[in-house]
mmCIF file of C-alpha atoms and ligand atoms in Angstrom:
data_model
loop_
_atom_site.group_PDB
_atom_site.id
_atom_site.type_symbol
_atom_site.label_atom_id
_atom_site.label_comp_id
_atom_site.label_asym_id
_atom_site.label_seq_id
_atom_site.Cartn_x
_atom_site.Cartn_y
_atom_site.Cartn_z
ATOM 1 C CA MET R 1100 13.268 53.201 16.378
ATOM 2 C CA SER R 1101 13.008 49.614 17.482
ATOM 3 C CA ARG R 1102 15.398 48.225 20.036
ATOM 4 C CA ILE R 1103 18.025 45.792 18.772
ATOM 5 C CA ALA R 1104 17.492 42.434 20.448
ATOM 6 C CA PRO R 1105 20.470 40.882 22.244
ATOM 7 C CA PRO R 1106 22.989 38.855 20.257
ATOM 8 C CA LEU R 1107 22.387 35.130 19.834
ATOM 9 C CA ASN R 1108 23.986 33.039 22.513
ATOM 10 C CA PRO R 1109 22.168 29.714 22.786
ATOM 11 C CA PRO R 1110 23.055 27.700 25.891
ATOM 12 C CA VAL R 1111 25.006 24.491 25.345
ATOM 13 C CA ARG R 1112 22.584 21.606 25.770
ATOM 14 C CA ILE R 1113 22.631 17.838 25.674
ATOM 15 C CA LEU R 1114 19.444 17.060 23.748
ATOM 16 C CA MET R 1115 18.036 13.835 25.171
ATOM 17 C CA GLY R 1116 14.362 14.521 24.641
ATOM 18 C CA PRO R 1117 11.919 13.403 21.933
ATOM 19 C CA GLY R 1118 13.679 15.591 19.342
ATOM 20 C CA PRO R 1119 15.432 17.691 18.264
ATOM 21 C CA SER R 1120 18.443 15.544 19.100
ATOM 22 C CA ASP R 1121 22.103 16.522 19.469
ATOM 23 C CA ILE R 1122 23.568 17.662 16.171
ATOM 24 C CA HIS R 1123 26.898 16.417 14.874
ATOM 25 C CA PRO R 1124 29.416 19.271 14.377
ATOM 26 C CA ARG R 1125 29.833 18.229 10.732
ATOM 27 C CA VAL R 1126 26.114 18.856 10.162
ATOM 28 C CA LEU R 1127 26.263 22.313 11.729
ATOM 29 C CA ALA R 1128 29.345 23.129 9.643
ATOM 30 C CA ALA R 1129 27.538 21.974 6.479
ATOM 31 C CA MET R 1130 24.735 24.456 7.167
ATOM 32 C CA ALA R 1131 27.154 27.350 7.158
ATOM 33 C CA LYS R 1132 28.432 26.646 3.613
ATOM 34 C CA GLY R 1133 27.631 29.147 0.876
ATOM 35 C CA THR R 1134 24.070 29.251 -0.366
ATOM 36 C CA VAL R 1135 23.574 28.515 -4.068
ATOM 37 C CA GLY R 1136 20.377 28.850 -6.095
ATOM 38 C CA HIS R 1137 17.705 26.160 -5.940
ATOM 39 C CA LEU R 1138 18.225 25.376 -9.658
ATOM 40 C CA ASP R 1139 22.015 25.716 -9.595
ATOM 41 C CA PRO R 1140 23.680 22.651 -11.170
ATOM 42 C CA TYR R 1141 25.505 22.156 -7.871
ATOM 43 C CA TYR R 1142 22.244 22.095 -5.910
ATOM 44 C CA LEU R 1143 20.751 19.633 -8.386
ATOM 45 C CA GLN R 1144 23.653 17.305 -7.556
ATOM 46 C CA ILE R 1145 22.919 17.730 -3.855
ATOM 47 C CA MET R 1146 19.291 16.782 -4.525
ATOM 48 C CA ASP R 1147 20.417 13.663 -6.405
ATOM 49 C CA GLY R 1148 22.726 12.705 -3.538
ATOM 50 C CA LEU R 1149 19.957 13.281 -0.994
ATOM 51 C CA GLN R 1150 17.534 11.098 -2.936
ATOM 52 C CA GLU R 1151 20.055 8.318 -3.358
ATOM 53 C CA MET R 1152 21.051 8.320 0.329
ATOM 54 C CA LEU R 1153 17.391 8.477 1.421
ATOM 55 C CA ARG R 1154 16.555 5.470 -0.770
ATOM 56 C CA GLY R 1155 19.419 3.615 0.928
ATOM 57 C CA LEU R 1156 18.086 4.498 4.373
ATOM 58 C CA PHE R 1157 14.438 3.689 3.551
ATOM 59 C CA ARG R 1158 15.684 0.515 1.800
ATOM 60 C CA THR R 1159 13.646 1.230 -1.309
ATOM 61 C CA LYS R 1160 13.970 1.653 -5.031
ATOM 62 C CA ASN R 1161 11.039 4.100 -5.113
ATOM 63 C CA PRO R 1162 11.909 6.906 -7.591
ATOM 64 C CA MET R 1163 9.492 9.161 -5.642
ATOM 65 C CA THR R 1164 11.771 9.571 -2.619
ATOM 66 C CA PHE R 1165 12.715 13.073 -1.502
ATOM 67 C CA ALA R 1166 12.557 15.546 1.388
ATOM 68 C CA VAL R 1167 9.509 17.775 1.895
ATOM 69 C CA SER R 1168 10.577 21.330 2.791
ATOM 70 C CA ALA R 1169 8.990 21.383 6.259
ATOM 71 C CA THR R 1170 8.928 19.352 9.482
ATOM 72 C CA GLY R 1171 7.741 15.794 10.087
ATOM 73 C CA SER R 1172 4.105 16.832 10.434
ATOM 74 C CA ALA R 1173 4.223 18.150 6.866
ATOM 75 C CA GLY R 1174 5.539 14.741 5.825
ATOM 76 C CA MET R 1175 2.472 13.270 7.513
ATOM 77 C CA GLU R 1176 0.239 15.762 5.765
ATOM 78 C CA ALA R 1177 1.916 15.066 2.390
ATOM 79 C CA ALA R 1178 1.407 11.322 2.729
ATOM 80 C CA VAL R 1179 -2.240 11.669 3.742
ATOM 81 C CA VAL R 1180 -3.469 14.423 1.414
ATOM 82 C CA ASN R 1181 -1.949 12.792 -1.668
ATOM 83 C CA LEU R 1182 -3.381 9.332 -0.983
ATOM 84 C CA VAL R 1183 -6.883 10.236 0.163
ATOM 85 C CA GLU R 1184 -9.574 12.167 -1.631
ATOM 86 C CA PRO R 1185 -12.720 13.427 0.028
ATOM 87 C CA ALA R 1186 -15.015 10.466 0.920
ATOM 88 C CA ASP R 1187 -12.197 7.901 0.628
ATOM 89 C CA SER R 1188 -12.033 5.540 3.540
ATOM 90 C CA MET R 1189 -8.936 5.513 5.771
ATOM 91 C CA LEU R 1190 -8.242 3.335 8.775
ATOM 92 C CA VAL R 1191 -5.905 4.866 11.369
ATOM 93 C CA CYS R 1192 -4.258 2.983 14.244
ATOM 94 C CA VAL R 1193 -4.210 5.159 17.350
ATOM 95 C CA ASN R 1194 -2.160 4.309 20.469
ATOM 96 C CA GLY R 1195 -0.669 7.709 21.218
ATOM 97 C CA VAL R 1196 -0.396 11.342 20.179
ATOM 98 C CA PHE R 1197 0.913 10.815 16.661
ATOM 99 C CA GLY R 1198 -1.675 8.242 15.573
ATOM 100 C CA ALA R 1199 -4.308 10.692 16.799
ATOM 101 C CA ARG R 1200 -2.656 13.492 14.803
ATOM 102 C CA MET R 1201 -2.713 11.340 11.667
ATOM 103 C CA ALA R 1202 -6.444 10.690 12.146
ATOM 104 C CA ASP R 1203 -7.024 14.438 12.520
ATOM 105 C CA VAL R 1204 -5.084 15.184 9.324
ATOM 106 C CA ALA R 1205 -7.129 12.553 7.467
ATOM 107 C CA VAL R 1206 -10.445 13.986 8.712
ATOM 108 C CA ARG R 1207 -9.354 17.450 7.569
ATOM 109 C CA ALA R 1208 -8.498 15.975 4.146
ATOM 110 C CA GLY R 1209 -12.130 14.860 3.900
ATOM 111 C CA ALA R 1210 -11.531 11.134 4.409
ATOM 112 C CA GLU R 1211 -14.049 8.860 6.082
ATOM 113 C CA VAL R 1212 -11.841 7.954 9.008
ATOM 114 C CA MET R 1213 -12.225 4.830 11.091
ATOM 115 C CA GLN R 1214 -9.943 4.431 14.092
ATOM 116 C CA VAL R 1215 -8.688 1.319 15.836
ATOM 117 C CA ALA R 1216 -7.237 1.973 19.263
ATOM 118 C CA ARG R 1217 -4.872 0.323 21.731
ATOM 119 C CA PRO R 1218 -4.073 1.628 25.195
ATOM 120 C CA TRP R 1219 -1.066 3.975 25.362
ATOM 121 C CA GLY R 1220 2.207 2.061 25.470
ATOM 122 C CA GLU R 1221 0.808 -1.009 23.693
ATOM 123 C CA VAL R 1222 1.216 -2.034 20.061
ATOM 124 C CA PHE R 1223 -1.179 -3.438 17.458
ATOM 125 C CA THR R 1224 -1.351 -7.088 16.406
ATOM 126 C CA PRO R 1225 -2.828 -8.199 13.067
ATOM 127 C CA ASP R 1226 -5.900 -9.416 14.999
ATOM 128 C CA ASP R 1227 -6.601 -5.856 16.138
ATOM 129 C CA LEU R 1228 -6.975 -4.756 12.514
ATOM 130 C CA GLN R 1229 -8.777 -7.729 10.997
ATOM 131 C CA ASP R 1230 -12.365 -6.707 11.803
ATOM 132 C CA ALA R 1231 -11.851 -3.052 10.985
ATOM 133 C CA LEU R 1232 -10.284 -3.942 7.619
ATOM 134 C CA ALA R 1233 -13.258 -6.146 6.752
ATOM 135 C CA LYS R 1234 -15.767 -3.527 7.878
ATOM 136 C CA ALA R 1235 -14.242 -0.306 6.550
ATOM 137 C CA LYS R 1236 -12.575 -1.723 3.415
ATOM 138 C CA PRO R 1237 -10.196 1.231 3.601
ATOM 139 C CA LYS R 1238 -8.251 2.644 0.686
ATOM 140 C CA VAL R 1239 -5.418 3.506 3.090
ATOM 141 C CA VAL R 1240 -4.278 2.184 6.478
ATOM 142 C CA GLY R 1241 -2.142 4.529 8.579
ATOM 143 C CA ILE R 1242 0.095 3.398 11.430
ATOM 144 C CA VAL R 1243 2.941 4.856 13.516
ATOM 145 C CA MET R 1244 6.075 2.742 13.685
ATOM 146 C CA ALA R 1245 7.732 4.519 16.624
ATOM 147 C CA GLU R 1246 5.108 6.235 18.806
ATOM 148 C CA THR R 1247 7.203 8.980 20.365
ATOM 149 C CA SER R 1248 4.564 9.792 22.972
ATOM 150 C CA THR R 1249 4.706 6.300 24.528
ATOM 151 C CA GLY R 1250 8.011 4.735 23.460
ATOM 152 C CA ALA R 1251 6.213 1.802 21.792
ATOM 153 C CA TRP R 1252 7.872 0.071 18.825
ATOM 154 C CA GLN R 1253 5.231 -1.197 16.401
ATOM 155 C CA PRO R 1254 6.259 -4.306 14.407
ATOM 156 C CA LEU R 1255 5.183 -4.001 10.783
ATOM 157 C CA GLU R 1256 6.062 -7.286 9.046
ATOM 158 C CA GLU R 1257 2.767 -9.083 9.651
ATOM 159 C CA ILE R 1258 0.526 -6.037 9.615
ATOM 160 C CA SER R 1259 1.922 -4.907 6.274
ATOM 161 C CA GLN R 1260 1.137 -8.345 4.816
ATOM 162 C CA LEU R 1261 -2.404 -8.197 6.147
ATOM 163 C CA VAL R 1262 -2.966 -4.702 4.787
ATOM 164 C CA ARG R 1263 -1.577 -5.685 1.390
ATOM 165 C CA ASP R 1264 -3.823 -8.767 1.256
ATOM 166 C CA SER R 1265 -6.824 -6.536 1.943
ATOM 167 C CA GLY R 1266 -5.944 -4.403 -1.089
ATOM 168 C CA ALA R 1267 -5.403 -1.241 0.961
ATOM 169 C CA MET R 1268 -2.336 0.993 0.778
ATOM 170 C CA LEU R 1269 -0.083 1.173 3.838
ATOM 171 C CA LEU R 1270 0.970 4.586 5.162
ATOM 172 C CA VAL R 1271 3.672 4.588 7.850
ATOM 173 C CA ASP R 1272 4.938 7.250 10.253
ATOM 174 C CA ALA R 1273 8.700 6.691 10.540
ATOM 175 C CA VAL R 1274 9.544 10.099 12.041
ATOM 176 C CA THR R 1275 11.322 8.672 15.075
ATOM 177 C CA SER R 1276 12.219 5.230 13.708
ATOM 178 C CA LEU R 1277 14.188 6.217 10.586
ATOM 179 C CA GLY R 1278 17.912 6.016 11.289
ATOM 180 C CA GLY R 1279 17.447 4.293 14.660
ATOM 181 C CA VAL R 1280 15.935 0.919 13.788
ATOM 182 C CA PRO R 1281 15.539 -0.958 10.477
ATOM 183 C CA VAL R 1282 12.852 0.471 8.178
ATOM 184 C CA GLU R 1283 12.251 -1.789 5.170
ATOM 185 C CA VAL R 1284 10.016 0.065 2.740
ATOM 186 C CA ASP R 1285 10.206 -2.363 -0.191
ATOM 187 C CA GLU R 1286 10.336 -5.586 1.806
ATOM 188 C CA TRP R 1287 7.302 -4.604 3.876
ATOM 189 C CA GLY R 1288 5.407 -3.193 0.909
ATOM 190 C CA ILE R 1289 4.931 0.264 2.421
ATOM 191 C CA ASP R 1290 3.154 2.654 0.003
ATOM 192 C CA ALA R 1291 3.805 5.984 1.686
ATOM 193 C CA ILE R 1292 6.231 6.782 4.479
ATOM 194 C CA TYR R 1293 7.483 9.969 6.081
ATOM 195 C CA SER R 1294 10.104 10.986 8.606
ATOM 196 C CA GLY R 1295 11.673 14.120 10.069
ATOM 197 C CA SER R 1296 15.199 15.505 10.064
ATOM 198 C CA GLN R 1297 15.543 16.192 13.799
ATOM 199 C CA LYS R 1298 15.101 12.785 15.413
ATOM 200 C CA CYS R 1299 17.507 9.912 14.631
ATOM 201 C CA LEU R 1300 19.007 11.776 11.674
ATOM 202 C CA SER R 1301 20.284 14.461 14.066
ATOM 203 C CA CYS R 1302 19.684 17.473 11.840
ATOM 204 C CA PRO R 1303 17.916 20.610 12.925
ATOM 205 C CA PRO R 1304 14.143 20.422 12.337
ATOM 206 C CA GLY R 1305 12.991 21.551 8.897
ATOM 207 C CA LEU R 1306 12.935 18.687 6.406
ATOM 208 C CA ALA R 1307 10.701 15.636 6.121
ATOM 209 C CA PRO R 1308 12.076 12.683 4.135
ATOM 210 C CA VAL R 1309 9.253 10.875 2.308
ATOM 211 C CA SER R 1310 8.890 7.966 -0.089
ATOM 212 C CA PHE R 1311 5.939 6.821 -2.215
ATOM 213 C CA SER R 1312 5.677 3.415 -3.910
ATOM 214 C CA PRO R 1313 4.943 3.262 -7.658
ATOM 215 C CA ARG R 1314 1.474 1.974 -6.727
ATOM 216 C CA ALA R 1315 0.880 5.035 -4.530
ATOM 217 C CA VAL R 1316 2.136 7.408 -7.243
ATOM 218 C CA GLU R 1317 -0.220 5.767 -9.735
ATOM 219 C CA ALA R 1318 -3.122 6.207 -7.309
ATOM 220 C CA VAL R 1319 -2.259 9.905 -6.978
ATOM 221 C CA MET R 1320 -2.013 10.305 -10.769
ATOM 222 C CA ASN R 1321 -5.476 8.731 -11.128
ATOM 223 C CA ARG R 1322 -7.207 10.943 -8.588
ATOM 224 C CA LYS R 1323 -10.558 12.412 -9.569
ATOM 225 C CA ARG R 1324 -9.658 15.769 -8.020
ATOM 226 C CA LYS R 1325 -6.480 17.713 -7.599
ATOM 227 C CA VAL R 1326 -4.587 17.214 -4.348
ATOM 228 C CA GLN R 1327 -6.110 19.706 -1.898
ATOM 229 C CA SER R 1328 -2.678 21.102 -0.886
ATOM 230 C CA TRP R 1329 -0.772 22.978 -3.593
ATOM 231 C CA TYR R 1330 2.501 22.890 -1.641
ATOM 232 C CA LEU R 1331 2.444 19.159 -0.890
ATOM 233 C CA ASP R 1332 1.058 17.856 -4.202
ATOM 234 C CA ILE R 1333 3.548 15.148 -5.223
ATOM 235 C CA THR R 1334 2.473 15.305 -8.866
ATOM 236 C CA MET R 1335 4.011 18.794 -8.936
ATOM 237 C CA LEU R 1336 6.911 18.036 -6.607
ATOM 238 C CA ALA R 1337 7.795 15.130 -8.924
ATOM 239 C CA ASN R 1338 8.686 17.654 -11.612
ATOM 240 C CA TYR R 1339 11.133 19.421 -9.311
ATOM 241 C CA TRP R 1340 12.745 16.343 -7.741
ATOM 242 C CA GLY R 1341 12.476 14.312 -10.975
ATOM 243 C CA THR R 1342 14.220 14.838 -14.297
ATOM 244 C CA ASP R 1343 12.373 18.017 -15.394
ATOM 245 C CA ARG R 1344 13.655 20.171 -12.523
ATOM 246 C CA VAL R 1345 10.813 22.644 -12.919
ATOM 247 C CA TYR R 1346 10.720 25.363 -10.255
ATOM 248 C CA HIS R 1347 8.096 24.569 -7.648
ATOM 249 C CA HIS R 1348 9.200 26.374 -4.480
ATOM 250 C CA THR R 1349 12.518 27.723 -3.274
ATOM 251 C CA ALA R 1350 14.054 24.734 -1.540
ATOM 252 C CA PRO R 1351 15.752 25.428 1.824
ATOM 253 C CA ILE R 1352 19.270 25.085 0.447
ATOM 254 C CA ASN R 1353 21.270 25.125 3.680
ATOM 255 C CA MET R 1354 18.859 22.729 5.409
ATOM 256 C CA SER R 1355 19.440 20.399 2.464
ATOM 257 C CA TYR R 1356 23.185 20.648 3.077
ATOM 258 C CA ALA R 1357 22.559 19.640 6.686
ATOM 259 C CA LEU R 1358 20.473 16.606 5.766
ATOM 260 C CA TYR R 1359 22.991 15.669 3.094
ATOM 261 C CA GLU R 1360 25.819 15.636 5.645
ATOM 262 C CA ALA R 1361 23.691 13.842 8.245
ATOM 263 C CA LEU R 1362 22.866 11.101 5.733
ATOM 264 C CA ARG R 1363 26.548 10.830 4.785
ATOM 265 C CA LEU R 1364 27.322 10.265 8.488
ATOM 266 C CA VAL R 1365 24.716 7.493 8.789
ATOM 267 C CA HIS R 1366 25.957 5.738 5.657
ATOM 268 C CA GLU R 1367 29.612 6.116 6.680
ATOM 269 C CA GLU R 1368 28.841 4.394 9.961
ATOM 270 C CA GLY R 1369 26.764 1.775 8.151
ATOM 271 C CA LEU R 1370 23.087 1.122 8.827
ATOM 272 C CA GLU R 1371 23.629 -2.069 10.825
ATOM 273 C CA ALA R 1372 26.308 -0.461 13.017
ATOM 274 C CA CYS R 1373 24.102 2.582 13.533
ATOM 275 C CA PHE R 1374 21.133 0.457 14.648
ATOM 276 C CA ALA R 1375 23.414 -1.633 16.896
ATOM 277 C CA ARG R 1376 24.744 1.550 18.540
ATOM 278 C CA HIS R 1377 21.200 2.738 19.263
ATOM 279 C CA MET R 1378 20.391 -0.666 20.799
ATOM 280 C CA LEU R 1379 23.543 -0.829 22.936
ATOM 281 C CA ASN R 1380 23.053 2.620 24.462
ATOM 282 C CA HIS R 1381 19.385 1.826 25.085
ATOM 283 C CA ARG R 1382 20.355 -1.393 26.913
ATOM 284 C CA ALA R 1383 22.881 0.469 29.046
ATOM 285 C CA LEU R 1384 20.353 3.169 29.932
ATOM 286 C CA ARG R 1385 17.682 0.589 30.705
ATOM 287 C CA ALA R 1386 20.059 -1.315 33.002
ATOM 288 C CA GLY R 1387 20.939 1.933 34.763
ATOM 289 C CA LEU R 1388 17.322 2.958 35.220
ATOM 290 C CA ALA R 1389 16.386 -0.512 36.467
ATOM 291 C CA ALA R 1390 19.025 -0.132 39.198
ATOM 292 C CA LEU R 1391 17.125 2.988 40.312
ATOM 293 C CA GLY R 1392 13.796 1.142 40.302
ATOM 294 C CA ILE R 1393 12.569 3.019 37.228
ATOM 295 C CA GLU R 1394 10.289 1.129 34.841
ATOM 296 C CA TYR R 1395 9.379 1.532 31.185
ATOM 297 C CA ALA R 1396 5.936 2.722 30.130
ATOM 298 C CA ALA R 1397 5.745 0.752 26.874
ATOM 299 C CA GLN R 1398 4.836 -2.896 26.531
ATOM 300 C CA GLU R 1399 7.665 -5.366 27.324
ATOM 301 C CA GLY R 1400 9.410 -6.517 24.158
ATOM 302 C CA HIS R 1401 8.228 -3.441 22.224
ATOM 303 C CA GLN R 1402 10.349 -0.677 23.752
ATOM 304 C CA LEU R 1403 12.020 1.703 21.359
ATOM 305 C CA PRO R 1404 15.792 2.039 21.682
ATOM 306 C CA MET R 1405 15.811 5.729 20.743
ATOM 307 C CA LEU R 1406 12.890 6.885 22.880
ATOM 308 C CA ASN R 1407 12.854 5.615 26.430
ATOM 309 C CA ALA R 1408 9.495 6.447 27.996
ATOM 310 C CA VAL R 1409 9.743 5.641 31.698
ATOM 311 C CA ARG R 1410 7.449 5.998 34.699
ATOM 312 C CA ILE R 1411 8.423 8.826 37.034
ATOM 313 C CA PRO R 1412 9.133 7.254 40.451
ATOM 314 C CA ALA R 1413 6.463 7.863 43.110
ATOM 315 C CA GLY R 1414 7.152 10.960 45.172
ATOM 316 C CA VAL R 1415 9.428 12.564 42.599
ATOM 317 C CA ASN R 1416 8.389 15.986 41.319
ATOM 318 C CA ASP R 1417 8.393 15.919 37.501
ATOM 319 C CA ALA R 1418 8.703 19.631 36.790
ATOM 320 C CA LYS R 1419 11.335 20.201 39.474
ATOM 321 C CA ALA R 1420 13.485 17.295 38.290
ATOM 322 C CA ARG R 1421 13.381 18.298 34.610
ATOM 323 C CA LYS R 1422 14.064 21.936 35.430
ATOM 324 C CA ALA R 1423 17.121 20.956 37.489
ATOM 325 C CA LEU R 1424 18.355 18.631 34.743
ATOM 326 C CA LEU R 1425 18.190 21.505 32.275
ATOM 327 C CA GLU R 1426 19.475 24.317 34.456
ATOM 328 C CA ARG R 1427 22.204 22.516 36.369
ATOM 329 C CA PHE R 1428 23.344 19.885 33.917
ATOM 330 C CA GLY R 1429 22.247 21.301 30.553
ATOM 331 C CA ILE R 1430 20.333 18.089 29.832
ATOM 332 C CA GLU R 1431 16.956 18.217 28.114
ATOM 333 C CA ILE R 1432 14.572 15.273 28.420
ATOM 334 C CA GLY R 1433 10.880 15.254 27.510
ATOM 335 C CA GLY R 1434 7.866 15.227 29.815
ATOM 336 C CA GLY R 1435 4.768 13.143 29.169
ATOM 337 C CA LEU R 1436 2.072 14.100 26.681
ATOM 338 C CA GLY R 1437 -1.678 13.501 26.909
ATOM 339 C CA ASP R 1438 -2.475 10.436 29.070
ATOM 340 C CA PHE R 1439 1.157 10.360 30.215
ATOM 341 C CA LYS R 1440 1.429 13.998 31.310
ATOM 342 C CA GLY R 1441 3.135 14.206 34.712
ATOM 343 C CA LYS R 1442 3.552 10.415 34.794
ATOM 344 C CA VAL R 1443 6.268 9.705 32.261
ATOM 345 C CA TRP R 1444 9.675 10.988 31.223
ATOM 346 C CA ARG R 1445 10.787 10.578 27.626
ATOM 347 C CA ILE R 1446 14.515 10.084 27.377
ATOM 348 C CA GLY R 1447 15.786 10.278 23.831
ATOM 349 C CA LEU R 1448 18.899 8.509 22.596
ATOM 350 C CA MET R 1449 18.517 9.580 18.992
ATOM 351 C CA GLY R 1450 21.191 9.739 16.335
ATOM 352 C CA HIS R 1451 24.259 11.630 17.512
ATOM 353 C CA ALA R 1452 22.760 11.806 21.031
ATOM 354 C CA SER R 1453 22.941 8.011 21.307
ATOM 355 C CA ARG R 1454 26.351 7.869 22.973
ATOM 356 C CA ALA R 1455 27.794 6.244 26.101
ATOM 357 C CA THR R 1456 28.837 9.690 27.340
ATOM 358 C CA ASN R 1457 25.236 10.871 27.338
ATOM 359 C CA VAL R 1458 23.937 7.728 29.041
ATOM 360 C CA LEU R 1459 26.503 7.946 31.851
ATOM 361 C CA VAL R 1460 26.234 11.710 32.354
ATOM 362 C CA PHE R 1461 22.451 11.484 32.432
ATOM 363 C CA LEU R 1462 22.431 8.659 35.004
ATOM 364 C CA ALA R 1463 24.882 10.544 37.233
ATOM 365 C CA ALA R 1464 22.785 13.716 37.039
ATOM 366 C CA LEU R 1465 19.575 11.781 37.663
ATOM 367 C CA GLU R 1466 21.057 10.089 40.742
ATOM 368 C CA SER R 1467 21.931 13.417 42.271
ATOM 369 C CA LEU R 1468 18.445 14.836 41.634
ATOM 370 C CA LEU R 1469 16.650 11.737 42.902
ATOM 371 C CA ALA R 1470 18.759 11.748 46.067
ATOM 372 C CA GLU R 1471 17.787 15.391 46.687
ATOM 373 C CA GLN R 1472 14.127 14.458 46.354
ATOM 374 C CA GLY R 1473 14.456 11.633 48.885
ATOM 375 C CA HIS R 1474 14.147 8.730 46.436
ATOM 376 C CA LYS R 1475 15.882 5.651 47.910
ATOM 377 C CA PHE R 1476 18.421 3.721 45.845
ATOM 378 C CA ASP R 1477 21.980 2.399 45.928
ATOM 379 C CA HIS R 1478 24.204 5.316 45.053
ATOM 380 C CA GLY R 1479 26.324 4.634 41.987
ATOM 381 C CA ALA R 1480 24.365 1.488 41.142
ATOM 382 C CA SER R 1481 22.895 2.894 37.927
ATOM 383 C CA ILE R 1482 26.314 3.801 36.578
ATOM 384 C CA ALA R 1483 27.760 0.426 37.506
ATOM 385 C CA ALA R 1484 24.833 -1.322 35.776
ATOM 386 C CA ALA R 1485 25.238 0.724 32.609
ATOM 387 C CA ASN R 1486 29.002 0.157 32.584
ATOM 388 C CA GLU R 1487 28.433 -3.560 32.925
ATOM 389 C CA VAL R 1488 26.429 -3.513 29.688
ATOM 390 C CA TYR R 1489 29.217 -1.609 27.932
ATOM 391 C CA ALA R 1490 31.908 -3.958 29.296
ATOM 392 C CA LYS R 1491 30.264 -7.043 27.782
HETATM 393 C C1 PLP O 102 8.058 14.366 16.045
HETATM 394 C C2 PLP O 102 7.028 13.479 15.429
HETATM 395 C C3 PLP O 102 6.128 13.932 14.453
HETATM 396 C C4 PLP O 102 6.018 15.377 14.080
HETATM 397 O O1 PLP O 102 7.159 15.898 13.553
HETATM 398 P P1 PLP O 102 7.443 17.500 13.621
HETATM 399 O O2 PLP O 102 8.799 17.572 13.020
HETATM 400 O O3 PLP O 102 7.391 17.866 15.052
HETATM 401 O O4 PLP O 102 6.430 18.191 12.798
HETATM 402 C C5 PLP O 102 5.268 13.024 13.889
HETATM 403 N N1 PLP O 102 5.277 11.725 14.232
HETATM 404 C C6 PLP O 102 6.115 11.246 15.179
HETATM 405 C C7 PLP O 102 6.078 9.803 15.539
HETATM 406 C C8 PLP O 102 7.012 12.115 15.804
HETATM 407 O O5 PLP O 102 7.842 11.650 16.744
#
């Protein structure tokens, strides 16, 4: 007989890492509502509501807007495998972990992948893409809007124009940006975009909002070969999320409830107010960190409000500090990935985690840990600096 594992008793955490973020109690409560069938008339209404609220958030009229039943990486995979066929050319912009992941997905899908690169923490300008666009004449250009590994905020207005003028389709990673900063799918002419439920939407991980432009859907319909992934083929998913409602897979009903409630929260607050809240808490945190002599890793003027990647002060032990934050204060932040491993902390202020309480508690906890490790600073200065931002 197998032993019964201990009962669930997850520790209470403040989730200030690169995702998952803190979850609003209303979202957790939504998940515990009764499960209905995936073709139940009630569930079909939930799907309609989800699609409508996602269109509002993506700022698009795209009919093909829904949530893939899997995490953000599956959203990435869905966008790539539908748009590229083997031997198609795809240009991928790589300045961190997630651009590199997108290039890997495209190679696996059989695309001829050309990469343009920028150093970690920097963003792309139209000039960076010009030559590559002329040379590769790509069918698709992929770019990450909020590079969670570096905290860099990629502007898309000009690049989207350039890509459109070249005739290519634009594929955007909005996993961390959606719900934290404006994402304008129609205005910027984005053809395929994906996100994830657990970053600024503050849901548990498990769903990936996506949207495809009519031009992208037409390209998928005109493919020479079937989409290589059965599960992510949007020509089949269109029949489930569209008017036919043909069974495709058993949708994760209670996860859909969670996303539904999370989207209701964002729309209740209002998109502009939600973005302004993310910016205000970012400014307060940045002022507090500056008072401790802590600098940002991403290029000046392109720092994400919801993902604060900062350089670990010299002499401070990364692992020890993060362990103490978690064990003594219940606060999770992220360490560095790849080039930034051991050098950078990633402090998330995503969705429901983007609150003054979290900023002030984090700064107070950080001060006590830095003092223990002999880092010199004015005690209390970070909290005063953050409060000054809030007082204005
Ligand atoms: C988190 C993240 C992903 C991957 O999402 P998962 O939900 O972890 O699969 C992709 N792109 C970016 C920019 C991310 O931050």
